[in-house]
PDB file of C-alpha atoms in Angstrom:
ATOM      1  CA  UNK A 280      -5.383 -39.797  44.274  1.00  0.00           C
ATOM      2  CA  UNK A 281      -7.939 -39.452  41.475  1.00  0.00           C
ATOM      3  CA  UNK A 282      -9.586 -36.498  43.241  1.00  0.00           C
ATOM      4  CA  UNK A 283     -13.227 -36.041  42.292  1.00  0.00           C
ATOM      5  CA  UNK A 284     -14.456 -38.373  39.564  1.00  0.00           C
ATOM      6  CA  UNK A 285     -17.720 -37.655  37.686  1.00  0.00           C
ATOM      7  CA  UNK A 286     -19.453 -39.952  35.246  1.00  0.00           C
ATOM      8  CA  UNK A 287     -20.666 -39.762  32.592  1.00  0.00           C
ATOM      9  CA  UNK A 288     -18.927 -36.840  30.890  1.00  0.00           C
ATOM     10  CA  UNK A 289     -21.799 -36.375  28.355  1.00  0.00           C
ATOM     11  CA  UNK A 290     -25.404 -37.551  28.380  1.00  0.00           C
ATOM     12  CA  UNK A 291     -28.470 -36.912  26.211  1.00  0.00           C
ATOM     13  CA  UNK A 292     -31.834 -37.674  27.734  1.00  0.00           C
ATOM     14  CA  UNK A 293     -35.335 -37.510  26.503  1.00  0.00           C
ATOM     15  CA  UNK A 294     -37.918 -35.548  28.419  1.00  0.00           C
ATOM     16  CA  UNK A 295     -39.343 -37.623  31.261  1.00  0.00           C
ATOM     17  CA  UNK A 296     -36.419 -40.080  31.447  1.00  0.00           C
ATOM     18  CA  UNK A 297     -34.497 -40.577  34.678  1.00  0.00           C
ATOM     19  CA  UNK A 298     -30.798 -40.939  35.336  1.00  0.00           C
ATOM     20  CA  UNK A 299     -28.164 -40.707  37.975  1.00  0.00           C
ATOM     21  CA  UNK A 300     -25.038 -38.602  37.734  1.00  0.00           C
ATOM     22  CA  UNK A 301     -22.242 -40.257  39.641  1.00  0.00           C
ATOM     23  CA  UNK A 302     -19.635 -38.498  41.802  1.00  0.00           C
ATOM     24  CA  UNK A 303     -16.869 -40.095  43.815  1.00  0.00           C
ATOM     25  CA  UNK A 304     -13.988 -38.693  45.732  1.00  0.00           C
ATOM     26  CA  UNK A 305     -10.964 -40.430  47.276  1.00  0.00           C
ATOM     27  CA  UNK A 306      -9.640 -37.647  49.420  1.00  0.00           C
ATOM     28  CA  UNK A 307     -11.716 -38.469  52.509  1.00  0.00           C
ATOM     29  CA  UNK A 308     -13.313 -35.082  52.369  1.00  0.00           C
ATOM     30  CA  UNK A 309     -16.284 -34.616  54.723  1.00  0.00           C
ATOM     31  CA  UNK A 310     -18.251 -32.259  52.516  1.00  0.00           C
ATOM     32  CA  UNK A 311     -19.617 -32.788  49.002  1.00  0.00           C
ATOM     33  CA  UNK A 312     -21.913 -30.737  46.811  1.00  0.00           C
ATOM     34  CA  UNK A 313     -23.512 -30.494  43.341  1.00  0.00           C
ATOM     35  CA  UNK A 314     -23.621 -27.332  41.197  1.00  0.00           C
ATOM     36  CA  UNK A 315     -25.117 -26.620  37.839  1.00  0.00           C
ATOM     37  CA  UNK A 316     -23.663 -24.131  35.427  1.00  0.00           C
ATOM     38  CA  UNK A 317     -25.727 -22.299  32.849  1.00  0.00           C
ATOM     39  CA  UNK A 318     -24.535 -19.622  30.440  1.00  0.00           C
ATOM     40  CA  UNK A 319     -24.357 -16.252  32.173  1.00  0.00           C
ATOM     41  CA  UNK A 320     -25.476 -17.695  35.543  1.00  0.00           C
ATOM     42  CA  UNK A 321     -22.260 -18.794  37.183  1.00  0.00           C
ATOM     43  CA  UNK A 322     -22.469 -21.988  39.311  1.00  0.00           C
ATOM     44  CA  UNK A 323     -25.547 -22.505  41.396  1.00  0.00           C
ATOM     45  CA  UNK A 324     -25.733 -24.953  44.345  1.00  0.00           C
ATOM     46  CA  UNK A 325     -28.272 -27.778  43.908  1.00  0.00           C
ATOM     47  CA  UNK A 326     -27.684 -29.985  46.969  1.00  0.00           C
ATOM     48  CA  UNK A 327     -24.917 -30.498  49.448  1.00  0.00           C
ATOM     49  CA  UNK A 328     -23.865 -32.992  52.159  1.00  0.00           C
ATOM     50  CA  UNK A 329     -21.881 -32.457  55.322  1.00  0.00           C
ATOM     51  CA  UNK A 330     -21.264 -36.140  55.882  1.00  0.00           C
ATOM     52  CA  UNK A 331     -22.547 -39.616  55.263  1.00  0.00           C
ATOM     53  CA  UNK A 332     -26.313 -39.753  55.776  1.00  0.00           C
ATOM     54  CA  UNK A 333     -26.722 -35.945  55.861  1.00  0.00           C
ATOM     55  CA  UNK A 334     -27.949 -33.936  52.878  1.00  0.00           C
ATOM     56  CA  UNK A 335     -29.624 -30.573  52.424  1.00  0.00           C
ATOM     57  CA  UNK A 336     -30.951 -28.353  49.643  1.00  0.00           C
ATOM     58  CA  UNK A 337     -29.086 -25.603  47.951  1.00  0.00           C
ATOM     59  CA  UNK A 338     -30.310 -22.727  45.809  1.00  0.00           C
ATOM     60  CA  UNK A 339     -31.921 -24.764  42.949  1.00  0.00           C
ATOM     61  CA  UNK A 340     -32.897 -28.228  44.320  1.00  0.00           C
ATOM     62  CA  UNK A 341     -36.187 -28.777  42.452  1.00  0.00           C
ATOM     63  CA  UNK A 342     -36.172 -31.769  40.158  1.00  0.00           C
ATOM     64  CA  UNK A 343     -33.135 -33.385  41.812  1.00  0.00           C
ATOM     65  CA  UNK A 344     -32.559 -35.916  44.612  1.00  0.00           C
ATOM     66  CA  UNK A 345     -29.358 -36.866  46.379  1.00  0.00           C
ATOM     67  CA  UNK A 346     -28.183 -39.387  48.935  1.00  0.00           C
ATOM     68  CA  UNK A 347     -24.961 -39.890  50.789  1.00  0.00           C
ATOM     69  CA  UNK A 348     -24.597 -43.434  51.982  1.00  0.00           C
ATOM     70  CA  UNK A 349     -20.740 -43.333  52.084  1.00  0.00           C
ATOM     71  CA  UNK A 350     -18.141 -40.656  52.484  1.00  0.00           C
ATOM     72  CA  UNK A 351     -16.836 -41.306  48.990  1.00  0.00           C
ATOM     73  CA  UNK A 352     -19.999 -41.172  46.867  1.00  0.00           C
ATOM     74  CA  UNK A 353     -22.614 -38.495  46.266  1.00  0.00           C
ATOM     75  CA  UNK A 354     -24.910 -39.354  43.331  1.00  0.00           C
ATOM     76  CA  UNK A 355     -27.372 -36.863  41.874  1.00  0.00           C
ATOM     77  CA  UNK A 356     -30.662 -38.251  40.536  1.00  0.00           C
ATOM     78  CA  UNK A 357     -32.939 -36.674  37.965  1.00  0.00           C
ATOM     79  CA  UNK A 358     -36.303 -38.396  38.434  1.00  0.00           C
ATOM     80  CA  UNK A 359     -38.050 -36.989  35.340  1.00  0.00           C
ATOM     81  CA  UNK A 360     -35.769 -34.934  33.131  1.00  0.00           C
ATOM     82  CA  UNK A 361     -36.949 -31.650  31.715  1.00  0.00           C
ATOM     83  CA  UNK A 362     -35.351 -29.455  29.035  1.00  0.00           C
ATOM     84  CA  UNK A 363     -34.735 -26.820  31.775  1.00  0.00           C
ATOM     85  CA  UNK A 364     -32.243 -29.283  33.316  1.00  0.00           C
ATOM     86  CA  UNK A 365     -29.983 -29.002  30.278  1.00  0.00           C
ATOM     87  CA  UNK A 366     -26.830 -27.779  31.859  1.00  0.00           C
ATOM     88  CA  UNK A 367     -23.269 -28.610  32.843  1.00  0.00           C
ATOM     89  CA  UNK A 368     -23.152 -30.269  36.335  1.00  0.00           C
ATOM     90  CA  UNK A 369     -20.153 -30.118  38.650  1.00  0.00           C
ATOM     91  CA  UNK A 370     -19.584 -32.139  41.723  1.00  0.00           C
ATOM     92  CA  UNK A 371     -17.236 -30.803  44.434  1.00  0.00           C
ATOM     93  CA  UNK A 372     -15.736 -32.130  47.638  1.00  0.00           C
ATOM     94  CA  UNK A 373     -14.323 -29.923  50.297  1.00  0.00           C
ATOM     95  CA  UNK A 374     -12.633 -29.896  53.713  1.00  0.00           C
ATOM     96  CA  UNK A 375     -12.015 -27.549  56.581  1.00  0.00           C
ATOM     97  CA  UNK A 376      -9.031 -28.262  58.841  1.00  0.00           C
ATOM     98  CA  UNK A 377      -8.065 -25.761  61.512  1.00  0.00           C
ATOM     99  CA  UNK A 378      -9.213 -22.797  59.418  1.00  0.00           C
ATOM    100  CA  UNK A 379      -7.804 -24.103  56.211  1.00  0.00           C
ATOM    101  CA  UNK A 380     -10.317 -24.642  53.410  1.00  0.00           C
ATOM    102  CA  UNK A 381     -10.166 -26.496  50.140  1.00  0.00           C
ATOM    103  CA  UNK A 382     -12.579 -27.303  47.309  1.00  0.00           C
ATOM    104  CA  UNK A 383     -11.945 -29.750  44.514  1.00  0.00           C
ATOM    105  CA  UNK A 384     -14.231 -29.852  41.514  1.00  0.00           C
ATOM    106  CA  UNK A 385     -14.891 -32.768  39.250  1.00  0.00           C
ATOM    107  CA  UNK A 386     -14.496 -32.458  35.457  1.00  0.00           C
ATOM    108  CA  UNK A 387     -18.226 -32.017  34.885  1.00  0.00           C
ATOM    109  CA  UNK A 388     -21.121 -33.740  33.192  1.00  0.00           C
ATOM    110  CA  UNK A 389     -22.688 -32.064  30.181  1.00  0.00           C
ATOM    111  CA  UNK A 390     -26.349 -32.987  30.103  1.00  0.00           C
ATOM    112  CA  UNK A 391     -28.773 -32.278  27.300  1.00  0.00           C
ATOM    113  CA  UNK A 392     -32.511 -32.987  27.679  1.00  0.00           C
ATOM    114  CA  UNK A 393     -34.472 -33.051  24.447  1.00  0.00           C
TER     115      UNK A 393
ATOM    116  CA  UNK B 204     -29.025 -16.370  51.716  1.00  0.00           C
ATOM    117  CA  UNK B 205     -25.754 -15.020  50.376  1.00  0.00           C
ATOM    118  CA  UNK B 206     -25.756 -12.981  47.130  1.00  0.00           C
ATOM    119  CA  UNK B 207     -22.573 -12.260  45.191  1.00  0.00           C
ATOM    120  CA  UNK B 208     -22.472  -9.632  42.438  1.00  0.00           C
ATOM    121  CA  UNK B 209     -19.560  -9.589  39.982  1.00  0.00           C
ATOM    122  CA  UNK B 210     -18.512  -6.802  37.537  1.00  0.00           C
ATOM    123  CA  UNK B 211     -17.773  -6.477  34.787  1.00  0.00           C
ATOM    124  CA  UNK B 212     -19.339  -9.317  32.857  1.00  0.00           C
ATOM    125  CA  UNK B 213     -16.776  -8.891  30.046  1.00  0.00           C
ATOM    126  CA  UNK B 214     -13.340  -7.357  30.097  1.00  0.00           C
ATOM    127  CA  UNK B 215     -10.966  -6.866  27.182  1.00  0.00           C
ATOM    128  CA  UNK B 216      -7.365  -5.682  27.782  1.00  0.00           C
ATOM    129  CA  UNK B 217      -4.172  -5.525  25.816  1.00  0.00           C
ATOM    130  CA  UNK B 218      -1.321  -7.894  26.653  1.00  0.00           C
ATOM    131  CA  UNK B 219       0.772  -6.431  29.385  1.00  0.00           C
ATOM    132  CA  UNK B 220      -1.993  -4.298  30.897  1.00  0.00           C
ATOM    133  CA  UNK B 221      -3.610  -4.982  34.237  1.00  0.00           C
ATOM    134  CA  UNK B 222      -7.134  -6.394  34.774  1.00  0.00           C
ATOM    135  CA  UNK B 223      -9.381  -5.836  37.728  1.00  0.00           C
ATOM    136  CA  UNK B 224     -12.526  -7.723  38.538  1.00  0.00           C
ATOM    137  CA  UNK B 225     -14.767  -6.757  41.441  1.00  0.00           C
ATOM    138  CA  UNK B 226     -17.236  -8.602  43.548  1.00  0.00           C
ATOM    139  CA  UNK B 227     -19.630  -7.592  46.343  1.00  0.00           C
ATOM    140  CA  UNK B 228     -21.339  -9.909  48.812  1.00  0.00           C
ATOM    141  CA  UNK B 229     -24.377  -9.539  50.980  1.00  0.00           C
ATOM    142  CA  UNK B 230     -23.834 -11.737  54.062  1.00  0.00           C
ATOM    143  CA  UNK B 231     -21.434 -10.303  56.584  1.00  0.00           C
ATOM    144  CA  UNK B 232     -20.899 -13.756  58.011  1.00  0.00           C
ATOM    145  CA  UNK B 233     -19.009 -14.825  54.825  1.00  0.00           C
ATOM    146  CA  UNK B 234     -15.385 -15.329  55.608  1.00  0.00           C
ATOM    147  CA  UNK B 235     -13.858 -17.326  52.734  1.00  0.00           C
ATOM    148  CA  UNK B 236     -13.486 -15.773  49.268  1.00  0.00           C
ATOM    149  CA  UNK B 237     -11.970 -17.849  46.418  1.00  0.00           C
ATOM    150  CA  UNK B 238     -11.441 -16.913  42.781  1.00  0.00           C
ATOM    151  CA  UNK B 239     -11.726 -19.457  40.126  1.00  0.00           C
ATOM    152  CA  UNK B 240     -10.507 -19.469  36.489  1.00  0.00           C
ATOM    153  CA  UNK B 241     -12.457 -21.583  33.997  1.00  0.00           C
ATOM    154  CA  UNK B 242     -11.260 -22.302  30.469  1.00  0.00           C
ATOM    155  CA  UNK B 243     -13.753 -23.375  27.853  1.00  0.00           C
ATOM    156  CA  UNK B 244     -15.063 -26.842  28.523  1.00  0.00           C
ATOM    157  CA  UNK B 245     -12.968 -27.283  31.671  1.00  0.00           C
ATOM    158  CA  UNK B 246     -13.665 -27.360  35.370  1.00  0.00           C
ATOM    159  CA  UNK B 247     -13.223 -24.265  37.605  1.00  0.00           C
ATOM    160  CA  UNK B 248      -9.690 -24.029  38.927  1.00  0.00           C
ATOM    161  CA  UNK B 249      -8.842 -22.148  42.119  1.00  0.00           C
ATOM    162  CA  UNK B 250      -6.322 -19.436  41.436  1.00  0.00           C
ATOM    163  CA  UNK B 251      -6.297 -17.579  44.697  1.00  0.00           C
ATOM    164  CA  UNK B 252      -8.345 -17.228  47.858  1.00  0.00           C
ATOM    165  CA  UNK B 253      -8.528 -15.011  50.872  1.00  0.00           C
ATOM    166  CA  UNK B 254      -9.847 -15.388  54.436  1.00  0.00           C
ATOM    167  CA  UNK B 255     -11.655 -12.614  56.231  1.00  0.00           C
ATOM    168  CA  UNK B 256      -8.806 -12.005  58.659  1.00  0.00           C
ATOM    169  CA  UNK B 257      -6.567 -10.899  55.733  1.00  0.00           C
ATOM    170  CA  UNK B 258      -6.879  -7.652  53.707  1.00  0.00           C
ATOM    171  CA  UNK B 259      -4.684  -8.630  50.782  1.00  0.00           C
ATOM    172  CA  UNK B 260      -3.007 -11.694  49.327  1.00  0.00           C
ATOM    173  CA  UNK B 261      -0.603 -11.886  46.355  1.00  0.00           C
ATOM    174  CA  UNK B 262       0.668 -14.749  44.262  1.00  0.00           C
ATOM    175  CA  UNK B 263       3.004 -13.643  41.510  1.00  0.00           C
ATOM    176  CA  UNK B 264       0.904 -11.714  38.967  1.00  0.00           C
ATOM    177  CA  UNK B 265      -2.361 -12.260  40.844  1.00  0.00           C
ATOM    178  CA  UNK B 266      -3.612 -10.456  43.859  1.00  0.00           C
ATOM    179  CA  UNK B 267      -6.850 -10.298  45.811  1.00  0.00           C
ATOM    180  CA  UNK B 268      -8.008  -7.520  48.156  1.00  0.00           C
ATOM    181  CA  UNK B 269     -10.791  -7.697  50.673  1.00  0.00           C
ATOM    182  CA  UNK B 270     -12.733  -4.916  52.308  1.00  0.00           C
ATOM    183  CA  UNK B 271     -15.000  -6.502  54.927  1.00  0.00           C
ATOM    184  CA  UNK B 272     -16.509  -3.213  55.981  1.00  0.00           C
ATOM    185  CA  UNK B 273     -17.754  -2.537  52.469  1.00  0.00           C
ATOM    186  CA  UNK B 274     -18.284  -6.219  51.721  1.00  0.00           C
ATOM    187  CA  UNK B 275     -16.329  -6.257  48.522  1.00  0.00           C
ATOM    188  CA  UNK B 276     -13.301  -8.065  47.158  1.00  0.00           C
ATOM    189  CA  UNK B 277     -11.315  -7.691  43.980  1.00  0.00           C
ATOM    190  CA  UNK B 278      -9.054  -9.747  41.750  1.00  0.00           C
ATOM    191  CA  UNK B 279      -6.050  -7.961  40.226  1.00  0.00           C
ATOM    192  CA  UNK B 280      -4.071  -9.502  37.416  1.00  0.00           C
ATOM    193  CA  UNK B 281      -0.910  -7.621  36.331  1.00  0.00           C
ATOM    194  CA  UNK B 282       1.120  -8.009  33.132  1.00  0.00           C
ATOM    195  CA  UNK B 283      -1.638  -9.941  31.512  1.00  0.00           C
ATOM    196  CA  UNK B 284      -0.859 -12.622  28.959  1.00  0.00           C
ATOM    197  CA  UNK B 285      -3.033 -14.267  26.259  1.00  0.00           C
ATOM    198  CA  UNK B 286      -3.173 -17.434  28.337  1.00  0.00           C
ATOM    199  CA  UNK B 287      -4.961 -15.469  31.053  1.00  0.00           C
ATOM    200  CA  UNK B 288      -7.966 -15.324  28.750  1.00  0.00           C
ATOM    201  CA  UNK B 289     -10.812 -17.216  30.423  1.00  0.00           C
ATOM    202  CA  UNK B 290     -13.932 -16.819  32.551  1.00  0.00           C
ATOM    203  CA  UNK B 291     -13.175 -15.845  36.133  1.00  0.00           C
ATOM    204  CA  UNK B 292     -15.548 -16.421  39.004  1.00  0.00           C
ATOM    205  CA  UNK B 293     -15.594 -14.989  42.475  1.00  0.00           C
ATOM    206  CA  UNK B 294     -17.310 -16.837  45.300  1.00  0.00           C
ATOM    207  CA  UNK B 295     -18.126 -16.471  48.998  1.00  0.00           C
ATOM    208  CA  UNK B 296     -18.570 -19.012  51.745  1.00  0.00           C
ATOM    209  CA  UNK B 297     -19.980 -18.605  55.256  1.00  0.00           C
ATOM    210  CA  UNK B 298     -17.352 -20.425  57.272  1.00  0.00           C
ATOM    211  CA  UNK B 299     -19.005 -23.723  56.478  1.00  0.00           C
ATOM    212  CA  UNK B 300     -16.988 -24.534  53.300  1.00  0.00           C
ATOM    213  CA  UNK B 301     -19.771 -26.470  51.761  1.00  0.00           C
ATOM    214  CA  UNK B 302     -21.998 -23.687  50.346  1.00  0.00           C
ATOM    215  CA  UNK B 303     -20.061 -21.608  47.943  1.00  0.00           C
ATOM    216  CA  UNK B 304     -22.136 -18.812  46.311  1.00  0.00           C
ATOM    217  CA  UNK B 305     -20.664 -17.760  42.966  1.00  0.00           C
ATOM    218  CA  UNK B 306     -20.750 -14.563  41.021  1.00  0.00           C
ATOM    219  CA  UNK B 307     -21.945 -14.794  37.448  1.00  0.00           C
ATOM    220  CA  UNK B 308     -18.478 -14.612  35.980  1.00  0.00           C
ATOM    221  CA  UNK B 309     -16.257 -12.268  34.013  1.00  0.00           C
ATOM    222  CA  UNK B 310     -15.046 -13.176  30.515  1.00  0.00           C
ATOM    223  CA  UNK B 311     -11.526 -11.830  30.296  1.00  0.00           C
ATOM    224  CA  UNK B 312      -9.949 -11.471  26.846  1.00  0.00           C
ATOM    225  CA  UNK B 313      -6.265 -10.554  26.630  1.00  0.00           C
ATOM    226  CA  UNK B 314      -5.447  -9.319  23.080  1.00  0.00           C
ATOM    227  CA  UNK B 315      -1.903  -9.907  21.882  1.00  0.00           C
TER     228      UNK B 315
END
Protein backbone atom coordinates (compact mmCIF):
# COMPACT_ATOMS: atom_id res chain seq x y z
CA UNK A 1 0.00 0.00 0.00
CA UNK A 2 1.24 3.49 -0.87
CA UNK A 3 -0.98 5.05 1.84
CA UNK A 4 -1.85 8.67 1.08
CA UNK A 5 -0.11 10.18 -1.94
CA UNK A 6 0.03 13.92 -2.49
CA UNK A 7 1.26 15.71 -5.58
CA UNK A 8 3.04 17.96 -6.21
CA UNK A 9 5.45 18.22 -3.27
CA UNK A 10 6.36 21.82 -4.07
CA UNK A 11 4.61 24.50 -6.12
CA UNK A 12 5.07 28.20 -6.78
CA UNK A 13 2.10 30.12 -8.14
CA UNK A 14 1.54 33.67 -9.17
CA UNK A 15 -1.33 35.60 -7.62
CA UNK A 16 -4.52 34.85 -9.50
CA UNK A 17 -3.41 31.53 -10.95
CA UNK A 18 -5.39 28.38 -10.34
CA UNK A 19 -4.20 24.90 -9.56
CA UNK A 20 -5.26 21.56 -8.14
CA UNK A 21 -3.50 19.72 -5.35
CA UNK A 22 -3.91 16.01 -5.81
CA UNK A 23 -4.55 13.48 -3.05
CA UNK A 24 -5.07 9.76 -3.48
CA UNK A 25 -5.35 6.91 -0.99
CA UNK A 26 -5.33 3.17 -1.55
CA UNK A 27 -6.51 2.02 1.87
CA UNK A 28 -10.23 2.15 1.05
CA UNK A 29 -10.75 4.69 3.81
CA UNK A 30 -14.17 6.25 3.86
CA UNK A 31 -13.11 9.66 5.16
CA UNK A 32 -10.69 12.17 3.64
CA UNK A 33 -9.74 15.70 4.61
CA UNK A 34 -7.47 18.61 3.76
CA UNK A 35 -5.52 20.67 6.31
CA UNK A 36 -3.26 23.65 5.97
CA UNK A 37 -0.36 24.28 8.29
CA UNK A 38 0.98 27.74 8.97
CA UNK A 39 3.77 28.67 11.42
CA UNK A 40 2.45 28.84 14.97
CA UNK A 41 -1.08 27.85 13.91
CA UNK A 42 -1.08 24.09 14.00
CA UNK A 43 -3.11 22.29 11.35
CA UNK A 44 -6.46 23.74 10.36
CA UNK A 45 -9.19 21.85 8.54
CA UNK A 46 -10.10 23.22 5.11
CA UNK A 47 -12.60 20.69 3.71
CA UNK A 48 -13.51 17.11 4.42
CA UNK A 49 -15.46 14.26 2.89
CA UNK A 50 -17.32 11.38 4.51
CA UNK A 51 -17.64 9.43 1.27
CA UNK A 52 -17.80 9.66 -2.49
CA UNK A 53 -20.05 12.53 -3.53
CA UNK A 54 -20.19 14.07 -0.05
CA UNK A 55 -18.07 17.03 1.03
CA UNK A 56 -18.33 19.76 3.64
CA UNK A 57 -16.47 22.81 4.86
CA UNK A 58 -14.00 22.87 7.69
CA UNK A 59 -12.59 25.78 9.67
CA UNK A 60 -10.90 27.69 6.80
CA UNK A 61 -12.71 26.85 3.51
CA UNK A 62 -12.63 30.23 1.74
CA UNK A 63 -10.71 30.20 -1.52
CA UNK A 64 -10.76 26.41 -1.86
CA UNK A 65 -13.02 23.92 -3.61
CA UNK A 66 -13.12 20.14 -3.32
CA UNK A 67 -14.92 17.23 -4.89
CA UNK A 68 -14.99 13.50 -4.17
CA UNK A 69 -15.99 11.55 -7.25
CA UNK A 70 -14.29 8.34 -6.08
CA UNK A 71 -13.33 6.84 -2.74
CA UNK A 72 -9.65 7.07 -3.66
CA UNK A 73 -9.28 10.69 -4.78
CA UNK A 74 -9.89 14.01 -3.05
CA UNK A 75 -8.41 16.95 -4.99
CA UNK A 76 -8.18 20.46 -3.57
CA UNK A 77 -8.63 23.33 -6.01
CA UNK A 78 -7.40 26.88 -5.64
CA UNK A 79 -9.44 28.94 -8.09
CA UNK A 80 -7.51 32.23 -7.80
CA UNK A 81 -4.41 31.92 -5.67
CA UNK A 82 -3.61 34.62 -3.11
CA UNK A 83 -0.44 35.18 -1.05
CA UNK A 84 -2.47 34.30 2.08
CA UNK A 85 -2.72 30.76 0.72
CA UNK A 86 1.03 30.27 1.01
CA UNK A 87 1.18 27.29 3.33
CA UNK A 88 1.92 23.60 3.67
CA UNK A 89 -1.08 21.46 2.76
CA UNK A 90 -1.70 18.01 4.15
CA UNK A 91 -4.25 15.52 2.96
CA UNK A 92 -5.43 12.81 5.34
CA UNK A 93 -7.59 9.73 5.10
CA UNK A 94 -9.21 8.05 8.05
CA UNK A 95 -11.43 5.20 9.13
CA UNK A 96 -13.59 4.12 11.99
CA UNK A 97 -14.20 0.44 12.58
CA UNK A 98 -15.98 -0.73 15.70
CA UNK A 99 -14.59 2.09 17.81
CA UNK A 100 -11.09 1.90 16.38
CA UNK A 101 -9.90 5.05 14.66
CA UNK A 102 -7.00 5.77 12.35
CA UNK A 103 -5.69 8.75 10.46
CA UNK A 104 -3.01 8.67 7.79
CA UNK A 105 -1.42 11.87 6.51
CA UNK A 106 0.16 12.46 3.15
CA UNK A 107 3.67 13.89 2.90
CA UNK A 108 2.41 17.40 2.21
CA UNK A 109 2.50 20.02 -0.53
CA UNK A 110 4.48 23.19 0.10
CA UNK A 111 2.74 26.00 -1.81
CA UNK A 112 4.12 29.49 -2.30
CA UNK A 113 2.00 32.21 -3.88
CA UNK A 114 3.93 35.26 -5.08
CA UNK B 1 -16.98 24.16 17.14
CA UNK B 2 -14.21 22.46 19.04
CA UNK B 3 -11.30 24.53 20.36
CA UNK B 4 -8.04 22.98 21.54
CA UNK B 5 -5.51 24.92 23.59
CA UNK B 6 -1.96 23.59 23.96
CA UNK B 7 0.76 24.62 26.41
CA UNK B 8 3.60 25.37 26.48
CA UNK B 9 4.45 26.57 22.99
CA UNK B 10 8.13 25.80 23.57
CA UNK B 11 9.78 23.42 26.00
CA UNK B 12 13.48 22.84 26.56
CA UNK B 13 14.71 19.96 28.72
CA UNK B 14 17.96 18.17 29.43
CA UNK B 15 18.49 14.70 28.09
CA UNK B 16 17.09 12.18 30.54
CA UNK B 17 14.55 14.57 32.05
CA UNK B 18 10.79 14.25 31.62
CA UNK B 19 8.65 16.48 29.41
CA UNK B 20 4.96 17.23 29.88
CA UNK B 21 2.70 18.94 27.34
CA UNK B 22 -0.86 19.84 28.25
CA UNK B 23 -4.00 20.40 26.18
CA UNK B 24 -7.52 21.49 26.97
CA UNK B 25 -10.57 21.11 24.76
CA UNK B 26 -13.93 22.80 24.72
CA UNK B 27 -16.45 20.29 23.34
CA UNK B 28 -17.49 17.63 25.82
CA UNK B 29 -18.59 15.43 22.89
CA UNK B 30 -14.95 14.91 21.85
CA UNK B 31 -13.93 11.34 22.48
CA UNK B 32 -10.71 10.69 20.57
CA UNK B 33 -7.45 12.42 21.47
CA UNK B 34 -4.33 11.72 19.39
CA UNK B 35 -0.85 13.13 19.76
CA UNK B 36 1.38 13.74 16.77
CA UNK B 37 5.10 14.29 16.42
CA UNK B 38 6.29 16.35 13.49
CA UNK B 39 9.91 16.68 12.49
CA UNK B 40 11.03 19.55 10.31
CA UNK B 41 9.71 19.20 6.77
CA UNK B 42 7.88 15.96 7.52
CA UNK B 43 4.28 14.91 7.93
CA UNK B 44 2.68 14.56 11.38
CA UNK B 45 3.20 11.08 12.78
CA UNK B 46 0.86 9.56 15.35
CA UNK B 47 2.75 8.64 18.50
CA UNK B 48 -0.08 7.77 20.87
CA UNK B 49 -3.82 8.24 21.19
CA UNK B 50 -6.50 7.78 23.80
CA UNK B 51 -10.23 7.25 23.73
CA UNK B 52 -12.61 8.86 26.18
CA UNK B 53 -13.37 5.62 27.97
CA UNK B 54 -9.75 5.35 29.09
CA UNK B 55 -7.96 7.55 31.66
CA UNK B 56 -4.38 6.69 30.86
CA UNK B 57 -2.39 4.91 28.19
CA UNK B 58 1.30 4.15 28.08
CA UNK B 59 3.67 3.05 25.34
CA UNK B 60 7.27 2.65 26.52
CA UNK B 61 8.54 6.17 27.36
CA UNK B 62 5.35 7.90 26.23
CA UNK B 63 2.11 8.20 28.18
CA UNK B 64 -1.10 10.13 27.79
CA UNK B 65 -3.58 10.97 30.52
CA UNK B 66 -7.14 12.16 30.04
CA UNK B 67 -9.42 13.97 32.47
CA UNK B 68 -12.84 14.19 30.83
CA UNK B 69 -14.40 16.09 33.70
CA UNK B 70 -11.84 18.87 33.42
CA UNK B 71 -11.58 18.46 29.63
CA UNK B 72 -7.84 18.23 29.52
CA UNK B 73 -5.28 15.68 28.43
CA UNK B 74 -1.52 15.54 28.69
CA UNK B 75 1.47 13.94 27.01
CA UNK B 76 4.28 12.67 29.20
CA UNK B 77 7.68 11.71 27.80
CA UNK B 78 10.13 10.17 30.22
CA UNK B 79 13.90 9.73 29.84
CA UNK B 80 13.97 12.17 26.95
CA UNK B 81 16.51 11.73 24.19
CA UNK B 82 17.80 14.22 21.59
CA UNK B 83 15.79 12.39 18.91
CA UNK B 84 12.62 13.35 20.78
CA UNK B 85 13.24 16.94 19.67
CA UNK B 86 10.36 17.92 17.37
CA UNK B 87 7.05 19.75 17.33
CA UNK B 88 4.26 17.90 19.13
CA UNK B 89 0.58 18.46 18.40
CA UNK B 90 -2.44 17.38 20.37
CA UNK B 91 -5.82 17.01 18.69
CA UNK B 92 -9.43 16.19 19.48
CA UNK B 93 -12.16 14.52 17.45
CA UNK B 94 -15.90 14.31 18.09
CA UNK B 95 -16.47 10.61 17.43
CA UNK B 96 -16.67 11.26 13.71
CA UNK B 97 -12.97 10.73 12.91
CA UNK B 98 -12.94 13.13 10.07
CA UNK B 99 -12.70 16.50 11.82
CA UNK B 100 -9.57 16.63 13.91
CA UNK B 101 -9.06 19.94 15.71
CA UNK B 102 -5.39 20.55 16.49
CA UNK B 103 -3.59 22.51 19.14
CA UNK B 104 -1.00 25.00 17.92
CA UNK B 105 1.93 22.80 18.78
CA UNK B 106 4.82 22.57 21.23
CA UNK B 107 8.42 22.80 20.08
CA UNK B 108 10.32 20.35 22.29
CA UNK B 109 14.09 20.66 22.41
CA UNK B 110 16.09 17.99 24.23
CA UNK B 111 19.60 19.21 24.99
CA UNK B 112 22.37 16.59 25.14
